[in-house]
Tab-separated table of C-alpha atoms in Angstrom:
chain	number	residue	atom	x	y	z
A	1	UNK	CA	-4.148	-0.370	15.717
A	2	UNK	CA	-2.525	-3.545	16.523
A	3	UNK	CA	-3.835	-6.627	14.332
A	4	UNK	CA	-2.127	-9.034	16.364
A	5	UNK	CA	-0.120	-9.505	19.536
A	6	UNK	CA	3.322	-7.861	18.764
A	7	UNK	CA	2.385	-6.670	15.245
A	8	UNK	CA	1.513	-3.104	14.530
A	9	UNK	CA	0.214	-1.709	11.194
A	10	UNK	CA	2.517	0.741	9.491
A	11	UNK	CA	1.302	4.222	10.252
A	12	UNK	CA	1.111	4.998	6.697
A	13	UNK	CA	-1.610	2.597	6.171
A	14	UNK	CA	-3.168	3.002	9.658
A	15	UNK	CA	-3.840	6.676	9.052
A	16	UNK	CA	-4.525	6.435	5.198
A	17	UNK	CA	-7.505	8.360	4.379
A	18	UNK	CA	-10.865	6.551	4.040
A	19	UNK	CA	-13.000	9.395	2.589
A	20	UNK	CA	-12.072	12.173	0.268
A	21	UNK	CA	-12.663	14.815	3.016
A	22	UNK	CA	-9.901	13.421	4.943
A	23	UNK	CA	-7.163	13.661	2.206
A	24	UNK	CA	-4.746	16.403	3.078
A	25	UNK	CA	-3.759	19.073	0.798
A	26	UNK	CA	-4.715	19.807	-2.994
A	27	UNK	CA	-8.021	21.129	-1.915
A	28	UNK	CA	-9.004	22.305	-5.600
A	29	UNK	CA	-8.455	18.700	-6.892
A	30	UNK	CA	-10.086	17.124	-4.165
A	31	UNK	CA	-13.253	19.278	-4.794
A	32	UNK	CA	-13.325	18.211	-8.127
A	33	UNK	CA	-13.332	14.456	-7.119
A	34	UNK	CA	-15.975	15.239	-4.545
A	35	UNK	CA	-18.082	16.677	-7.253
A	36	UNK	CA	-17.860	13.489	-9.209
A	37	UNK	CA	-18.572	11.525	-6.129
A	38	UNK	CA	-21.902	13.593	-5.739
A	39	UNK	CA	-23.069	13.122	-9.242
A	40	UNK	CA	-21.888	9.602	-9.454
A	41	UNK	CA	-20.926	9.570	-12.946
A	42	UNK	CA	-16.983	8.967	-12.962
A	43	UNK	CA	-15.192	9.886	-16.250
A	44	UNK	CA	-11.778	8.281	-17.361
A	45	UNK	CA	-9.322	10.009	-14.928
A	46	UNK	CA	-5.517	10.803	-15.287
A	47	UNK	CA	-4.057	11.757	-11.944
A	48	UNK	CA	-0.514	12.989	-12.084
A	49	UNK	CA	1.852	14.352	-9.391
A	50	UNK	CA	4.732	13.594	-7.402
A	51	UNK	CA	4.987	10.494	-5.102
A	52	UNK	CA	3.588	10.272	-1.612
A	53	UNK	CA	1.039	13.195	-2.155
A	54	UNK	CA	-2.383	11.165	-2.162
A	55	UNK	CA	-2.976	10.284	-5.981
A	56	UNK	CA	-3.821	6.606	-5.490
A	57	UNK	CA	-5.396	7.132	-2.157
A	58	UNK	CA	-7.999	9.624	-3.516
A	59	UNK	CA	-8.780	7.518	-6.335
A	60	UNK	CA	-9.390	4.582	-3.828
A	61	UNK	CA	-11.600	6.863	-1.730
A	62	UNK	CA	-13.560	7.910	-4.713
A	63	UNK	CA	-14.173	4.225	-5.958
A	64	UNK	CA	-15.300	3.348	-2.209
A	65	UNK	CA	-17.755	6.200	-2.179
A	66	UNK	CA	-19.047	5.399	-5.605
A	67	UNK	CA	-19.297	1.441	-5.248
A	68	UNK	CA	-19.967	1.056	-1.712
A	69	UNK	CA	-20.212	-2.731	-0.764
A	70	UNK	CA	-19.311	-3.653	-4.511
A	71	UNK	CA	-15.833	-2.092	-4.162
A	72	UNK	CA	-13.947	-5.348	-3.902
A	73	UNK	CA	-15.668	-6.904	-7.079
A	74	UNK	CA	-15.855	-3.984	-9.035
A	75	UNK	CA	-12.117	-2.471	-8.767
A	76	UNK	CA	-9.148	-3.957	-10.424
A	77	UNK	CA	-5.762	-2.417	-9.465
A	78	UNK	CA	-2.482	-3.015	-11.265
A	79	UNK	CA	0.725	-1.703	-10.063
A	80	UNK	CA	3.978	-1.055	-11.638
A	81	UNK	CA	5.110	-4.330	-9.975
A	82	UNK	CA	2.794	-6.108	-12.317
A	83	UNK	CA	3.624	-7.188	-15.785
A	84	UNK	CA	1.395	-4.752	-17.880
A	85	UNK	CA	2.720	-5.254	-21.295
A	86	UNK	CA	0.274	-5.886	-24.273
A	87	UNK	CA	-0.610	-9.321	-23.069
A	88	UNK	CA	-1.812	-7.999	-19.663
A	89	UNK	CA	-4.109	-5.482	-21.646
A	90	UNK	CA	-5.553	-8.025	-23.807
A	91	UNK	CA	-6.127	-10.753	-21.333
A	92	UNK	CA	-6.465	-9.611	-17.750
A	93	UNK	CA	-7.910	-5.932	-18.307
A	94	UNK	CA	-10.327	-6.983	-21.060
A	95	UNK	CA	-11.531	-9.983	-19.093
A	96	UNK	CA	-12.240	-7.748	-16.050
A	97	UNK	CA	-13.958	-5.278	-18.424
A	98	UNK	CA	-16.092	-8.140	-19.896
A	99	UNK	CA	-17.134	-9.397	-16.293
A	100	UNK	CA	-20.591	-8.910	-15.172
A	101	UNK	CA	-20.761	-7.286	-11.623
A	102	UNK	CA	-23.988	-6.090	-9.690
A	103	UNK	CA	-23.525	-2.326	-9.075
A	104	UNK	CA	-25.373	0.441	-7.850
A	105	UNK	CA	-27.540	1.957	-10.420
A	106	UNK	CA	-25.479	4.452	-12.528
A	107	UNK	CA	-22.255	3.118	-11.512
A	108	UNK	CA	-19.306	1.684	-13.229
A	109	UNK	CA	-16.671	-0.834	-12.590
A	110	UNK	CA	-13.296	0.788	-12.129
A	111	UNK	CA	-9.635	-0.096	-13.257
A	112	UNK	CA	-6.847	1.626	-11.434
A	113	UNK	CA	-3.572	1.593	-13.329
A	114	UNK	CA	-0.957	2.926	-10.698
A	115	UNK	CA	2.361	4.210	-12.127
A	116	UNK	CA	0.899	4.244	-15.512
A	117	UNK	CA	3.903	6.117	-16.912
A	118	UNK	CA	5.877	2.979	-16.630
A	119	UNK	CA	3.540	0.988	-19.026
A	120	UNK	CA	5.029	0.368	-22.387
A	121	UNK	CA	3.899	2.446	-25.359
A	122	UNK	CA	2.427	-0.850	-27.056
A	123	UNK	CA	0.483	-1.497	-23.837
A	124	UNK	CA	-0.865	2.127	-23.876
A	125	UNK	CA	-1.755	1.784	-27.555
A	126	UNK	CA	-3.681	-1.440	-27.028
A	127	UNK	CA	-5.860	0.243	-24.043
A	128	UNK	CA	-7.130	2.830	-26.620
A	129	UNK	CA	-9.687	0.565	-28.164
A	130	UNK	CA	-10.573	-1.204	-24.913
A	131	UNK	CA	-11.408	2.173	-23.309
A	132	UNK	CA	-13.961	3.125	-25.948
A	133	UNK	CA	-15.390	-0.435	-26.431
A	134	UNK	CA	-16.128	-0.965	-22.630
A	135	UNK	CA	-16.802	2.661	-21.905
A	136	UNK	CA	-20.634	1.702	-20.942
A	137	UNK	CA	-19.612	-0.527	-18.119
A	138	UNK	CA	-16.063	0.288	-17.050
A	139	UNK	CA	-13.895	3.516	-16.210
A	140	UNK	CA	-10.128	3.733	-16.316
A	141	UNK	CA	-8.320	5.584	-13.679
A	142	UNK	CA	-4.400	6.362	-14.641
A	143	UNK	CA	-2.210	7.463	-11.499
A	144	UNK	CA	1.190	8.573	-12.670
A	145	UNK	CA	4.252	10.650	-11.582
A	146	UNK	CA	4.750	12.352	-15.179
A	147	UNK	CA	1.770	12.799	-17.293
A	148	UNK	CA	3.773	13.495	-20.616
A	149	UNK	CA	4.844	9.812	-20.638
A	150	UNK	CA	1.153	8.840	-21.203
A	151	UNK	CA	0.413	8.894	-24.971
A	152	UNK	CA	-1.920	11.727	-26.293
A	153	UNK	CA	-4.740	9.563	-27.383
A	154	UNK	CA	-5.339	8.239	-23.793
A	155	UNK	CA	-4.704	11.637	-22.288
A	156	UNK	CA	-7.492	13.179	-24.627
A	157	UNK	CA	-9.876	10.381	-23.371
A	158	UNK	CA	-9.391	11.292	-19.677
A	159	UNK	CA	-10.089	14.273	-17.353
A	160	UNK	CA	-6.634	15.385	-16.374
A	161	UNK	CA	-6.281	16.035	-12.399
A	162	UNK	CA	-2.823	17.386	-11.132
A	163	UNK	CA	-1.712	17.048	-7.725
A	164	UNK	CA	0.949	19.191	-6.218
A	165	UNK	CA	3.094	18.657	-3.245
A	166	UNK	CA	1.463	19.116	0.445
A	167	UNK	CA	2.231	22.315	1.943
A	168	UNK	CA	4.438	22.532	4.961
A	169	UNK	CA	1.702	23.724	7.068
A	170	UNK	CA	-0.526	20.987	6.111
A	171	UNK	CA	2.209	18.388	6.628
A	172	UNK	CA	2.945	19.632	10.173
A	173	UNK	CA	-0.940	19.610	11.205
A	174	UNK	CA	-1.267	16.038	10.197
A	175	UNK	CA	1.914	15.020	11.898
A	176	UNK	CA	0.601	16.520	14.936
A	177	UNK	CA	-2.552	14.754	14.886
A	178	UNK	CA	-0.691	11.410	14.588
A	179	UNK	CA	1.565	12.266	17.352
A	180	UNK	CA	-1.418	13.078	19.717
A	181	UNK	CA	-3.079	9.733	18.569
A	182	UNK	CA	-0.091	7.599	19.327
A	183	UNK	CA	1.297	9.591	22.319
A	184	UNK	CA	4.554	10.311	20.505
A	185	UNK	CA	7.109	12.598	22.381
A	186	UNK	CA	8.298	15.202	20.170
A	187	UNK	CA	9.767	18.703	20.006
A	188	UNK	CA	8.553	21.421	17.639
A	189	UNK	CA	12.100	21.572	16.024
A	190	UNK	CA	11.757	17.757	15.427
A	191	UNK	CA	8.496	17.914	13.408
A	192	UNK	CA	10.020	20.835	11.635
A	193	UNK	CA	13.074	18.502	10.611
A	194	UNK	CA	10.616	15.861	9.363
A	195	UNK	CA	8.781	18.316	7.224
A	196	UNK	CA	12.225	19.637	6.005
A	197	UNK	CA	13.323	16.025	5.003
A	198	UNK	CA	9.895	14.937	3.283
A	199	UNK	CA	9.635	17.783	1.010
A	200	UNK	CA	5.950	17.646	0.699
A	201	UNK	CA	5.803	13.833	0.403
A	202	UNK	CA	3.049	12.835	3.166
A	203	UNK	CA	4.143	9.184	2.939
A	204	UNK	CA	7.686	9.873	3.560
A	205	UNK	CA	6.846	12.300	6.395
A	206	UNK	CA	4.639	9.698	8.223
A	207	UNK	CA	7.445	6.877	7.847
A	208	UNK	CA	10.118	9.053	9.142
A	209	UNK	CA	7.831	9.978	12.050
A	210	UNK	CA	7.332	6.248	12.752
A	211	UNK	CA	10.884	5.156	12.273
A	212	UNK	CA	12.250	8.005	14.448
A	213	UNK	CA	9.726	7.427	17.339
A	214	UNK	CA	10.214	3.545	17.269
A	215	UNK	CA	13.975	3.635	16.918
A	216	UNK	CA	15.057	6.329	19.132
A	217	UNK	CA	11.974	7.008	21.354
A	218	UNK	CA	11.825	10.813	21.031
A	219	UNK	CA	11.290	13.178	17.813
A	220	UNK	CA	14.246	15.647	17.775
A	221	UNK	CA	16.108	17.179	14.877
A	222	UNK	CA	19.251	15.164	15.688
A	223	UNK	CA	17.037	11.959	15.734
A	224	UNK	CA	15.362	12.777	12.599
A	225	UNK	CA	18.450	13.405	10.699
A	226	UNK	CA	20.207	10.152	12.111
A	227	UNK	CA	17.134	8.161	11.060
A	228	UNK	CA	16.728	9.690	7.667
A	229	UNK	CA	20.545	9.727	7.116
A	230	UNK	CA	20.860	13.088	5.533
A	231	UNK	CA	23.305	15.751	6.025
A	232	UNK	CA	22.314	18.195	8.945
A	233	UNK	CA	21.082	21.401	7.581
A	234	UNK	CA	22.751	23.407	10.229
A	235	UNK	CA	26.115	22.226	8.991
A	236	UNK	CA	25.091	22.884	5.370
A	237	UNK	CA	24.003	26.452	6.302
A	238	UNK	CA	27.570	26.911	7.996
A	239	UNK	CA	28.950	25.847	4.875
A	240	UNK	CA	27.024	28.339	2.935
A	241	UNK	CA	27.704	31.084	5.342
A	242	UNK	CA	31.326	30.498	4.762
A	243	UNK	CA	30.807	30.703	1.071
A	244	UNK	CA	28.892	34.031	1.643
A	245	UNK	CA	31.616	35.380	3.649
A	246	UNK	CA	34.152	34.538	0.856
A	247	UNK	CA	36.046	32.041	3.191
A	248	UNK	CA	36.796	29.126	0.599
A	249	UNK	CA	39.052	27.285	3.000
A	250	UNK	CA	36.602	27.158	5.976
A	251	UNK	CA	33.733	26.181	3.465
A	252	UNK	CA	35.814	23.288	2.062
A	253	UNK	CA	36.650	22.208	5.487
A	254	UNK	CA	32.803	21.882	6.161
A	255	UNK	CA	32.292	19.993	2.723
A	256	UNK	CA	35.219	17.502	3.577
A	257	UNK	CA	33.536	16.776	7.070
A	258	UNK	CA	30.180	15.946	5.087
A	259	UNK	CA	32.086	13.891	2.740
A	260	UNK	CA	33.878	11.986	5.417
A	261	UNK	CA	30.511	11.228	7.133
A	262	UNK	CA	29.725	8.984	3.926
A	263	UNK	CA	27.189	11.166	2.399
A	264	UNK	CA	26.679	10.648	-1.370
A	265	UNK	CA	27.070	13.818	-3.620
A	266	UNK	CA	23.391	13.776	-4.441
A	267	UNK	CA	22.365	13.939	-0.670
A	268	UNK	CA	24.734	16.968	-0.082
A	269	UNK	CA	23.650	18.759	-3.273
A	270	UNK	CA	19.909	18.479	-2.634
A	271	UNK	CA	20.268	19.537	1.084
A	272	UNK	CA	22.287	22.668	-0.265
A	273	UNK	CA	19.546	23.659	-2.518
A	274	UNK	CA	16.763	23.207	0.414
A	275	UNK	CA	18.768	25.219	2.662
A	276	UNK	CA	19.598	28.046	0.185
A	277	UNK	CA	15.953	28.265	-0.388
A	278	UNK	CA	15.221	29.156	3.199
A	279	UNK	CA	18.179	31.424	4.094
A	280	UNK	CA	16.913	34.674	4.769
A	281	UNK	CA	20.363	36.227	5.017
A	282	UNK	CA	21.109	35.825	1.255
A	283	UNK	CA	20.003	38.839	-1.134
A	284	UNK	CA	17.869	37.531	-3.729
A	285	UNK	CA	20.317	38.061	-6.568
A	286	UNK	CA	23.018	35.863	-4.700
A	287	UNK	CA	20.357	33.428	-3.763
A	288	UNK	CA	19.350	32.878	-7.398
A	289	UNK	CA	22.978	32.735	-8.430
A	290	UNK	CA	23.600	30.012	-5.896
A	291	UNK	CA	20.555	27.955	-6.881
A	292	UNK	CA	21.863	28.251	-10.612
A	293	UNK	CA	25.262	26.947	-9.646
A	294	UNK	CA	23.837	24.091	-7.554
A	295	UNK	CA	21.413	23.230	-10.356
A	296	UNK	CA	24.317	22.984	-12.926
A	297	UNK	CA	26.161	20.650	-10.375
A	298	UNK	CA	23.198	18.643	-9.720
A	299	UNK	CA	22.925	17.955	-13.406
A	300	UNK	CA	26.571	17.152	-13.877
A	301	UNK	CA	26.170	14.761	-10.925
A	302	UNK	CA	23.240	12.863	-12.521
A	303	UNK	CA	24.940	12.559	-15.641
A	304	UNK	CA	27.656	10.410	-13.522
A	305	UNK	CA	30.362	12.966	-12.253
A	306	UNK	CA	29.539	12.515	-8.692
A	307	UNK	CA	33.028	13.239	-7.198
A	308	UNK	CA	34.345	15.266	-4.274
A	309	UNK	CA	36.284	17.483	-6.869
A	310	UNK	CA	32.845	18.442	-8.454
A	311	UNK	CA	31.393	19.468	-4.999
A	312	UNK	CA	34.746	21.433	-4.153
A	313	UNK	CA	34.255	23.294	-7.389
A	314	UNK	CA	30.653	24.109	-6.700
A	315	UNK	CA	31.987	25.491	-3.323
A	316	UNK	CA	34.628	27.663	-4.806
A	317	UNK	CA	32.140	29.061	-7.408
A	318	UNK	CA	29.658	29.812	-4.530
A	319	UNK	CA	32.497	31.628	-2.739
A	320	UNK	CA	33.492	33.434	-5.872
A	321	UNK	CA	29.854	34.704	-6.481
A	322	UNK	CA	29.891	36.299	-3.046
A	323	UNK	CA	32.676	38.694	-4.323
A	324	UNK	CA	30.965	39.407	-7.477
A	325	UNK	CA	29.127	42.968	-7.098
A	326	UNK	CA	26.042	41.823	-9.072
A	327	UNK	CA	25.312	39.448	-6.227
A	328	UNK	CA	25.030	42.055	-3.685
A	329	UNK	CA	21.782	43.649	-5.195
A	330	UNK	CA	18.721	42.921	-3.016
């Protein structure tokens, strides 16, 4: 909804779930949170998973359900943008834990530490004792992308909830709901392109939808890939088909075309991987070999070797694999 003339709330905020039942995906994990909501006794929580899949939103939905009108007073959220060294733990977090707040019976204050895996080990160590001392009045919810970066003493004090990527079907269903609410004109292929580019990230999918609609007025595949600035999967598929046929020269021409458009090595490699996964024409043995070669090149690129020569070598190896009898098995 528009909050003032000429200003519209970003759709990712406008359609952010307010209740746990509205969260899309991860049904089993949401059921565990709903059980906590029903019983009212929230343990310390460690919520892990990829970005944009509803971790922080789910924690806030739970806090709203548990605390009601006391939410503003009884919830402290610290994000990675805040300084969260030992001093913050000793001062800000400890002061909030000591603060007296009127709460519904049997409820606790909640401290939400978003992007908790970016906290320094020293700050995490300082939290251990704070969590124990104030457990009667305050509960901690850690949201992170990689739970292995949270020290073991904190993990052992928390109930661990793992979120997975949102499935393509769930993403598509939510995008259609938003399109109908916003009167967005789209093609089915356009929404499929948004699902393809978002890779299970609901936040990115909604942002891409709004950017495409606001920028170009119609959600079509070409418009989506223009706005998202990613290599067009049809061009990448043609490149892979040339590799599959053993035609190295034609495959390199396609690669040179993508490179001339200004795409980075990582953009091309990640799109190659996504397209290979969905190519039904590839025998399984060859598909696995392609994924292995793309994975090795991805690793070398992340190490800093992001050159056109590196990508050309990958294309040559993919074409060579097509001539290997072992890759013809089904």
